[in-house]
PDB file of C-alpha atoms and ligand atoms in Angstrom:
ATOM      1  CA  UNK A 130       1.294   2.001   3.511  1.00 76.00           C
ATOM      2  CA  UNK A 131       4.509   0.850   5.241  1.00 86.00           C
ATOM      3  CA  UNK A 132       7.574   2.478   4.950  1.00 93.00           C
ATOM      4  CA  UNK A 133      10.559   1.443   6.429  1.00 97.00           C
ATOM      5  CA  UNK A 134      13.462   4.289   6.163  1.00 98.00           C
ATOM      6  CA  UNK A 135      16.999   2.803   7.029  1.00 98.00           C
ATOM      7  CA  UNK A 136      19.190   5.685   7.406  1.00 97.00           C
ATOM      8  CA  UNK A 137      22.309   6.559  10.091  1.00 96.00           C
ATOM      9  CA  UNK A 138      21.979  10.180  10.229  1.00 94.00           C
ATOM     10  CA  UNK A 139      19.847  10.791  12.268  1.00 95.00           C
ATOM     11  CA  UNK A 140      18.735  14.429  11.647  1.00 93.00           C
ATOM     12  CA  UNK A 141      18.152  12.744   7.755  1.00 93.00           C
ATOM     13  CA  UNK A 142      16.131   9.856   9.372  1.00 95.00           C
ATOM     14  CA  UNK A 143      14.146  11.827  11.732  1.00 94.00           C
ATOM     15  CA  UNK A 144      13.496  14.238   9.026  1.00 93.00           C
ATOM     16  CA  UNK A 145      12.251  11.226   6.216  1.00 94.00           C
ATOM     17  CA  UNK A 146       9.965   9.878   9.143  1.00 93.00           C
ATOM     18  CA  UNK A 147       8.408  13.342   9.831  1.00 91.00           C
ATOM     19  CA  UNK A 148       7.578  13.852   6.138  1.00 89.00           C
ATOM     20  CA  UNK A 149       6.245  10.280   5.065  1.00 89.00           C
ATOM     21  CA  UNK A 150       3.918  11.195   8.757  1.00 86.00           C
ATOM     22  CA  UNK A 151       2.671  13.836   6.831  1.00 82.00           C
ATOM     23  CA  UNK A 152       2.037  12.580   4.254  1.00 79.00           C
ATOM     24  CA  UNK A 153      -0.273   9.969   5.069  1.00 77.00           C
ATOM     25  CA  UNK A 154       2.113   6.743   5.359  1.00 83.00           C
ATOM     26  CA  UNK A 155       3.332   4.982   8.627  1.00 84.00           C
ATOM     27  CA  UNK A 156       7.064   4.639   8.738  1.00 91.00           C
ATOM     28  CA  UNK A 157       9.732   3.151  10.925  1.00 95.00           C
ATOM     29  CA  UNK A 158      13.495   4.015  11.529  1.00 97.00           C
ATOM     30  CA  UNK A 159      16.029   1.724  11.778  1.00 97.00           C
ATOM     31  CA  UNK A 160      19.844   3.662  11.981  1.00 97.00           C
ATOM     32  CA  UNK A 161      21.496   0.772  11.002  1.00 97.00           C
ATOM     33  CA  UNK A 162      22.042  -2.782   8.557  1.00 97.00           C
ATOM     34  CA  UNK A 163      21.150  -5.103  12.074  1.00 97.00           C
ATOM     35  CA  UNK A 164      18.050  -2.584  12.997  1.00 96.00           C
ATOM     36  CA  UNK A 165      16.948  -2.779   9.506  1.00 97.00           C
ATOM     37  CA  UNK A 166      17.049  -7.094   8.819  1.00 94.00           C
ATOM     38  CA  UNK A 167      15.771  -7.010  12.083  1.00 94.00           C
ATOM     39  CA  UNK A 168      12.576  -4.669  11.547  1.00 94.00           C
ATOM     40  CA  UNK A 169      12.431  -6.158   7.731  1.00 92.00           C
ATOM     41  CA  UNK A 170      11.926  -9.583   9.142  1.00 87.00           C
ATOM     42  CA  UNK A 171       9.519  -8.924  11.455  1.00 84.00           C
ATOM     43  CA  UNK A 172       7.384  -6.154   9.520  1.00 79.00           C
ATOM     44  CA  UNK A 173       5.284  -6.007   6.660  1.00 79.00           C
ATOM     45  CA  UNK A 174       6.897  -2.854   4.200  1.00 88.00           C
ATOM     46  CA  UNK A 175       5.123  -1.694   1.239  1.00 86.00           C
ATOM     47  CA  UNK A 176       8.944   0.265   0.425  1.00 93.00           C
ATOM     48  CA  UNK A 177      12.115   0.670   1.812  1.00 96.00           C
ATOM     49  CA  UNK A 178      13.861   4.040   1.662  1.00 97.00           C
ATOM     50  CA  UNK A 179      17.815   2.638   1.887  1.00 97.00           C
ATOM     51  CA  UNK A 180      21.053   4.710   2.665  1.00 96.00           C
ATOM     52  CA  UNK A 181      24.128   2.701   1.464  1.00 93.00           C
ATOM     53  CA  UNK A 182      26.637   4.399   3.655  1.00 92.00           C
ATOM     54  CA  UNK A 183      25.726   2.538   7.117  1.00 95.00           C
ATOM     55  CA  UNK A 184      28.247   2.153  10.152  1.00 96.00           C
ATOM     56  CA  UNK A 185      27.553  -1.966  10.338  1.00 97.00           C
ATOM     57  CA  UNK A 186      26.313  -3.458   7.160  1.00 96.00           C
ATOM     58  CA  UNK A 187      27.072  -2.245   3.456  1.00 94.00           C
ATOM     59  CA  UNK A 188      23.520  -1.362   2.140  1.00 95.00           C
ATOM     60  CA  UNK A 189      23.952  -3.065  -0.969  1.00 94.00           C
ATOM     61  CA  UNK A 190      24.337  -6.341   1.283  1.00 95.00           C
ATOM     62  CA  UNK A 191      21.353  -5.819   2.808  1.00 95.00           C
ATOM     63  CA  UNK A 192      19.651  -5.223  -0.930  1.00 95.00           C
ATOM     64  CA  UNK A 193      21.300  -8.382  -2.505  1.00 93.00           C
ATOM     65  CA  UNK A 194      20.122 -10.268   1.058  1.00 91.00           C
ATOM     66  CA  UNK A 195      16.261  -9.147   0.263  1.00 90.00           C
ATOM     67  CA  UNK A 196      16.341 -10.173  -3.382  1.00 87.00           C
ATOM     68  CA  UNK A 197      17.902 -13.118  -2.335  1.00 86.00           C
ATOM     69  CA  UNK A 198      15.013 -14.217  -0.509  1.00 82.00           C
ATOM     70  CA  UNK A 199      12.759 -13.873  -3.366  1.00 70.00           C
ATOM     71  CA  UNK A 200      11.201 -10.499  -2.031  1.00 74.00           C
ATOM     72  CA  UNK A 201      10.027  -8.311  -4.779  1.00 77.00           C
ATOM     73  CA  UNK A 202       9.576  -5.476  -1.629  1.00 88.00           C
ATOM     74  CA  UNK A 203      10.230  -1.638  -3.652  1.00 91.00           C
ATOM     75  CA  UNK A 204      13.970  -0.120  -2.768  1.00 95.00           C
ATOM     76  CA  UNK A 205      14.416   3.135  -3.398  1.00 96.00           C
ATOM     77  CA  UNK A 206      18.345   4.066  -2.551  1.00 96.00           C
ATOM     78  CA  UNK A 207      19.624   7.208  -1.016  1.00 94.00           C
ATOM     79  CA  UNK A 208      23.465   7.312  -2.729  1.00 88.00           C
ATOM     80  CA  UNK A 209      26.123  10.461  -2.470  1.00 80.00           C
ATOM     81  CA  UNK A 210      26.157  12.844  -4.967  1.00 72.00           C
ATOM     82  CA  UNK A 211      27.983  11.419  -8.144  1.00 74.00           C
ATOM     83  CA  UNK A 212      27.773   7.791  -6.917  1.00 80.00           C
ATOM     84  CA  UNK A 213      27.767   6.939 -10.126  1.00 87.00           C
ATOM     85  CA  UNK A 214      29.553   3.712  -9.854  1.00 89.00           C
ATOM     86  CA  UNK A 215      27.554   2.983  -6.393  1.00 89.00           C
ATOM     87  CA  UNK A 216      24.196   3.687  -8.424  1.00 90.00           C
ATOM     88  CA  UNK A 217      24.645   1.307 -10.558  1.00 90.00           C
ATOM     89  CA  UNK A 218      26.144  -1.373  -8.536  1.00 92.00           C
ATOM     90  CA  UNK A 219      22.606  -0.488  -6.588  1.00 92.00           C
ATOM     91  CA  UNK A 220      20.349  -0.786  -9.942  1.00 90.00           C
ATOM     92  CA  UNK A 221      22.095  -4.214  -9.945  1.00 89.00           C
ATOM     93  CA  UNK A 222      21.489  -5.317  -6.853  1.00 91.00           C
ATOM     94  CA  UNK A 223      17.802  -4.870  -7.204  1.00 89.00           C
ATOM     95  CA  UNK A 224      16.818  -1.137  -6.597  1.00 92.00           C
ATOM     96  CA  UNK A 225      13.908   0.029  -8.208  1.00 90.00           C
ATOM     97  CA  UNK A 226      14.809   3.683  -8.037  1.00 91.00           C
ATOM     98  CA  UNK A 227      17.594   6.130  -6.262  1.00 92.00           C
ATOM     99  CA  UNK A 228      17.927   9.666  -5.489  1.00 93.00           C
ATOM    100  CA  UNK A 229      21.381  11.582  -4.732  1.00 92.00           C
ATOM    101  CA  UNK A 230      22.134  13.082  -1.640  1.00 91.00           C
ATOM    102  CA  UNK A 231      20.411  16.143  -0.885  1.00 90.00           C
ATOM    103  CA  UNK A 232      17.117  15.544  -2.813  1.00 91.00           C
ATOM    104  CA  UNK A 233      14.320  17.907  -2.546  1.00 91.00           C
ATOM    105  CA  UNK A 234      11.480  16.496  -0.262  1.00 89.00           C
ATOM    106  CA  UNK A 235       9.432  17.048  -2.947  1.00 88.00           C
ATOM    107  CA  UNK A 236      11.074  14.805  -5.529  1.00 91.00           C
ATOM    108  CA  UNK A 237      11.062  12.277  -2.998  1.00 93.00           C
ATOM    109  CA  UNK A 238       7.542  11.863  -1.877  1.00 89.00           C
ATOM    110  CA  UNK A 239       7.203  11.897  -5.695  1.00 89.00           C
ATOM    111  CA  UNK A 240       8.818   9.093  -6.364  1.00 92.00           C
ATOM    112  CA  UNK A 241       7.629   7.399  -3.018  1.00 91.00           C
ATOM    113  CA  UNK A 242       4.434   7.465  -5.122  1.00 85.00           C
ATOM    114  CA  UNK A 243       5.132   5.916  -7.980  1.00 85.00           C
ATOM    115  CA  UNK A 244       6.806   3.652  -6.766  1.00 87.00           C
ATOM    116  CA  UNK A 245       4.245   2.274  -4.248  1.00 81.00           C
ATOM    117  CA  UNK A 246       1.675   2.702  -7.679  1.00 74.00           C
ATOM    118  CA  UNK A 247       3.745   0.644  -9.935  1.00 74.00           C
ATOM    119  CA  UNK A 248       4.196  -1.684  -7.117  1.00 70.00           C
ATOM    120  CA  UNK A 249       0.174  -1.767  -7.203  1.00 60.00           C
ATOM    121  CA  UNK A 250      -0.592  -1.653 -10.171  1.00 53.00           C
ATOM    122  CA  UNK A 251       2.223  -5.387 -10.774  1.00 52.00           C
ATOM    123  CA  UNK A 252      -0.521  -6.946  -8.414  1.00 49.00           C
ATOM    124  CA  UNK A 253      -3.447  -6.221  -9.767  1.00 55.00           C
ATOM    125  CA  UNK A 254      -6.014  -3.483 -11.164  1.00 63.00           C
ATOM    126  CA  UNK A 255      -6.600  -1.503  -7.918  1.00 78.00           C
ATOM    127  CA  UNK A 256     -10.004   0.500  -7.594  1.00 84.00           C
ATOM    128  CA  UNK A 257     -10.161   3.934  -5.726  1.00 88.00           C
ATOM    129  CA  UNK A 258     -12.920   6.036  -4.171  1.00 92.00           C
ATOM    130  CA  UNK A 259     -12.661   9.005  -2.479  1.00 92.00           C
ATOM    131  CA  UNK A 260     -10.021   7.999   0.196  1.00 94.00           C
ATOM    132  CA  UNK A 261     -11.017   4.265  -0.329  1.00 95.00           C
ATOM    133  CA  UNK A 262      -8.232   2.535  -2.267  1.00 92.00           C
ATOM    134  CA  UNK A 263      -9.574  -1.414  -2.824  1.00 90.00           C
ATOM    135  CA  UNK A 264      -6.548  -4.233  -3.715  1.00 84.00           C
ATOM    136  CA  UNK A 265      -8.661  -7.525  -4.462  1.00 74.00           C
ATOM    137  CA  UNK A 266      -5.627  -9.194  -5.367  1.00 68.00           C
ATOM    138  CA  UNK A 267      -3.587  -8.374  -1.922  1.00 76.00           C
ATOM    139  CA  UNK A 268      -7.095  -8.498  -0.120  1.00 81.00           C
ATOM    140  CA  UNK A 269      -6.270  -5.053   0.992  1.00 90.00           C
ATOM    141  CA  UNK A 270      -8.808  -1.988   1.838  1.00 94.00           C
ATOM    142  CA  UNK A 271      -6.974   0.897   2.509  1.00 95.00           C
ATOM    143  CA  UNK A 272      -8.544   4.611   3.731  1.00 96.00           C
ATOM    144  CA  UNK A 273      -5.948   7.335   2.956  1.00 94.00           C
ATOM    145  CA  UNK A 274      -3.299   4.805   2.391  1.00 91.00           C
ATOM    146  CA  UNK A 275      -3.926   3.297   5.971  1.00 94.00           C
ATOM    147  CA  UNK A 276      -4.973  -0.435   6.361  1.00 94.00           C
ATOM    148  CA  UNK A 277      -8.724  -0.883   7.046  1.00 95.00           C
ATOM    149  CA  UNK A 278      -9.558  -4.024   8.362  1.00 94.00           C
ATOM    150  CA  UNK A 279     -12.866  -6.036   6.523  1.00 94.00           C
ATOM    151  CA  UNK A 280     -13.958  -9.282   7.365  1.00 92.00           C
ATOM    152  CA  UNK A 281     -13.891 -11.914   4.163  1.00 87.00           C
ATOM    153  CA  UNK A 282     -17.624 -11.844   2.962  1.00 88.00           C
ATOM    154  CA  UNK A 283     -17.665  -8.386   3.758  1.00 93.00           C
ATOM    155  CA  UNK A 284     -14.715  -7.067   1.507  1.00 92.00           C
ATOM    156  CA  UNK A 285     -16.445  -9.459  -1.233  1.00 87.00           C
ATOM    157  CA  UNK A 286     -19.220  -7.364  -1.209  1.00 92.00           C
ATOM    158  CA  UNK A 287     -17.003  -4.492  -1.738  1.00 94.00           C
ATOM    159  CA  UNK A 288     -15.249  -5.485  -4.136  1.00 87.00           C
ATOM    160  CA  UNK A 289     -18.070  -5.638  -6.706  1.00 84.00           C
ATOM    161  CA  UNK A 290     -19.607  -2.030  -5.537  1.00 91.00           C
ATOM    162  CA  UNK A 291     -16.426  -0.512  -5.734  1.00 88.00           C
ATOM    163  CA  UNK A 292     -15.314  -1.957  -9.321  1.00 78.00           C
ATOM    164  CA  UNK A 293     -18.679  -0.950 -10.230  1.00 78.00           C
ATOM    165  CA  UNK A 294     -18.505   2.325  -8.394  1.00 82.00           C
ATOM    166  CA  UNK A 295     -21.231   4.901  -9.427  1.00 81.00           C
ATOM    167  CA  UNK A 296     -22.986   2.338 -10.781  1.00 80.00           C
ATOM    168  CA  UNK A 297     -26.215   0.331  -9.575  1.00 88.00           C
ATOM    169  CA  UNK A 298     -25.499  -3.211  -8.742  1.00 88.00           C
ATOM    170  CA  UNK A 299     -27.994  -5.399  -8.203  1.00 87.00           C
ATOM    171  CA  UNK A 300     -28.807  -7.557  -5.286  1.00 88.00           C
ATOM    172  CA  UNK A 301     -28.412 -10.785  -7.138  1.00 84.00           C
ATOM    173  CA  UNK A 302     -24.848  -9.622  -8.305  1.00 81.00           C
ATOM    174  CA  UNK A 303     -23.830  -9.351  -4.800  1.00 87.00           C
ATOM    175  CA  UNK A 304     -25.413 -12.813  -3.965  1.00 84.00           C
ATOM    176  CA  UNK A 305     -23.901 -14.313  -6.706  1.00 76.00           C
ATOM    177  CA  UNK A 306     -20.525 -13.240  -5.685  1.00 75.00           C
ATOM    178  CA  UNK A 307     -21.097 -14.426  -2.088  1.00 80.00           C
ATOM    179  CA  UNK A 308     -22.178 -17.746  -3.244  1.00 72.00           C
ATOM    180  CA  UNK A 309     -18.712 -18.091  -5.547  1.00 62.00           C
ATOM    181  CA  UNK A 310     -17.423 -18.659  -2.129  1.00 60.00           C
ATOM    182  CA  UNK A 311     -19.669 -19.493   0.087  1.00 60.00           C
ATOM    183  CA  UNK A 312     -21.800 -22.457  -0.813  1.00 58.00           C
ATOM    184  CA  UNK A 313     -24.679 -21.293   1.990  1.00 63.00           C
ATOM    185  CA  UNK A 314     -25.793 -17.877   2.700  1.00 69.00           C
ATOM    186  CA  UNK A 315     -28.938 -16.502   3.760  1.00 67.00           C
ATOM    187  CA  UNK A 316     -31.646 -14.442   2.330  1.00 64.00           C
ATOM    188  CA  UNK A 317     -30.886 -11.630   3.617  1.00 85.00           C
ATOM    189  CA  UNK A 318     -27.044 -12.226   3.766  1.00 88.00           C
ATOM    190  CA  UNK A 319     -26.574  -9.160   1.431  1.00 91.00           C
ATOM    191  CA  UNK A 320     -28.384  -6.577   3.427  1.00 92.00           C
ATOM    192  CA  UNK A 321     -26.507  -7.415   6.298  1.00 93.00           C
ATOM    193  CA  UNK A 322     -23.261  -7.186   5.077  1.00 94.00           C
ATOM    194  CA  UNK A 323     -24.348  -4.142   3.132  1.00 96.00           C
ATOM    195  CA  UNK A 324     -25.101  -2.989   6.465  1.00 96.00           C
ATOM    196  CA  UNK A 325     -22.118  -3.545   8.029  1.00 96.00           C
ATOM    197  CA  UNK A 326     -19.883  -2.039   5.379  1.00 97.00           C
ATOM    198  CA  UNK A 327     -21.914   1.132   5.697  1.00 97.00           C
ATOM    199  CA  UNK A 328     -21.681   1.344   9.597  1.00 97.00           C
ATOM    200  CA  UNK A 329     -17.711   0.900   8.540  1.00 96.00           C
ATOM    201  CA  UNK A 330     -17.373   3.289   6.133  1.00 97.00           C
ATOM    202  CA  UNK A 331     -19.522   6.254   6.460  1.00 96.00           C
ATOM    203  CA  UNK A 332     -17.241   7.993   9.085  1.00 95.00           C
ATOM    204  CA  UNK A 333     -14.994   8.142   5.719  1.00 95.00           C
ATOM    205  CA  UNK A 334     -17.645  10.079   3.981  1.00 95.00           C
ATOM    206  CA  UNK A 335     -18.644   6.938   1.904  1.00 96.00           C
ATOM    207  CA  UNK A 336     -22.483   5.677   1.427  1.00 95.00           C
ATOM    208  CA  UNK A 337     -24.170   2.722   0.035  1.00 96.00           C
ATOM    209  CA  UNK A 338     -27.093   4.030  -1.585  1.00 95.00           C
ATOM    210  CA  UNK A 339     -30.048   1.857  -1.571  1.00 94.00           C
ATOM    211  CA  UNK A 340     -31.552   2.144  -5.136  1.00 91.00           C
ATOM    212  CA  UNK A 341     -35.335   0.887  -4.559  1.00 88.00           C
ATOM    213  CA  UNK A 342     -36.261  -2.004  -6.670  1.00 84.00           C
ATOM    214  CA  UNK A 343     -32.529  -2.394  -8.494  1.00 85.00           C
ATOM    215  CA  UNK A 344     -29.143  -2.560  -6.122  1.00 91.00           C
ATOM    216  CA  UNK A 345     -26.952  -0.506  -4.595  1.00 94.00           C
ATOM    217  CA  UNK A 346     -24.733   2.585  -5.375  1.00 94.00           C
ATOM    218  CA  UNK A 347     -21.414   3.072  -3.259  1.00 94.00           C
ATOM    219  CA  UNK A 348     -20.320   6.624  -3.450  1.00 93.00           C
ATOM    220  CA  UNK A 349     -17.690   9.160  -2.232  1.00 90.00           C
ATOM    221  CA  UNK A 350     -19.325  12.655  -0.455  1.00 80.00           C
TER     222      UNK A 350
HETATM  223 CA1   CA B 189      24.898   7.052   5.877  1.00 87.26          CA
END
């Protein structure tokens, strides 16, 4: 996951960074409205932590400008304490959440959270194992919120073990997904992709079990 925090102070900014680290997700800093279009337009953000107060551009410009553009991206505002008037000028603009200045670390990473969930959840039922988190609508494969990159036919395969997860799926079930897309694969297509997914996930502590005679089993150690 992507977080871009757009904040001036720099002890606050610093601070944000250090804790999203921690806490699994990459993040960028940009201490100002230029630094932030600049990083939003050539990035990828799952969320954007967004102080109003910056030194060049109003942060509610720089909200209104994303929306504008048709980009559904999470906001979650940093206002001053009873900003009530800039809260909901914010809510208007198209944040999806704010917290008032100081907030407990704690309540933010919360909300970090649910916001990137509900965000997940809008695209599509995502499946989770272990640290494996599997998007099939965004195509995505994350470990521990990181992106892992799998080839086409290769994330097909995992889709169907991990919506299935704990359960045996059969060879044929496998094929039959391969084929939806691929109009010519081999006999042994499936064992070889099988293959490869395992040689790219065990070092996350996940296995394909081989059931003899009926499928395969992916499970978390
Ligand atoms: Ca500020």
């Amino acid at each position: 996951m992507n977080v871009l925090v757009v904040e001036d102070d720099a002890l606050l900014g610093n601070g944000l960074l250090r804790v999203l680290e921690q806490s699994g997700y990459t993040a960028t800093l940009a201490s100002d409205g230029n630094g932030a279009q600049a990083a939003m337009g050539a990035g990828d953000f799952d969320l954007v932590l967004l102080d109003l107060g910056l030194p060049d551009i109003d942060g509610l410009e720089i909200l209104r400008g994303l929306r504008r553009q048709r980009r559904t991206i999470p906001v979650l505002v940093l206002t001053a304490r009873d900003g009530v008037e800039q809260r909901v000028a914010a809510l208007d603009a198209g944040a999806d959440d704010y917290l008032e200045k100081p907030f407990d670390l704690r309540e933010l990473e919360a909300r970090v959270r649910a916001l990137l969930r509900r965000s997940h959840v809008m695209f599509g039922q995502e499946a989770r194992l272990g640290p494996l988190t599997v998007n099939p609508y965004a195509h995505e494969a994350r470990i521990d919120g990181e992106l892992l990159a799998v080839p086409a036919r290769e994330f097909e395969v995992l889709e169907v073990l991990i919506m299935n997860a704990g359960k045996v799926v059969t060879k044929a079930r496998i094929a039959q997904r391969l084929t939806a897309s691929n109009d010519d694969i081999g006999d042994n297509a499936v064992e070889v992709y099988v293959h490869r997914l395992r040689r790219r996930l065990g070092p996350h502590g996940l296995t394909i079990r081989t059931v003899r005679g009926a499928g395969y089993v992916i499970e978390s150690a």
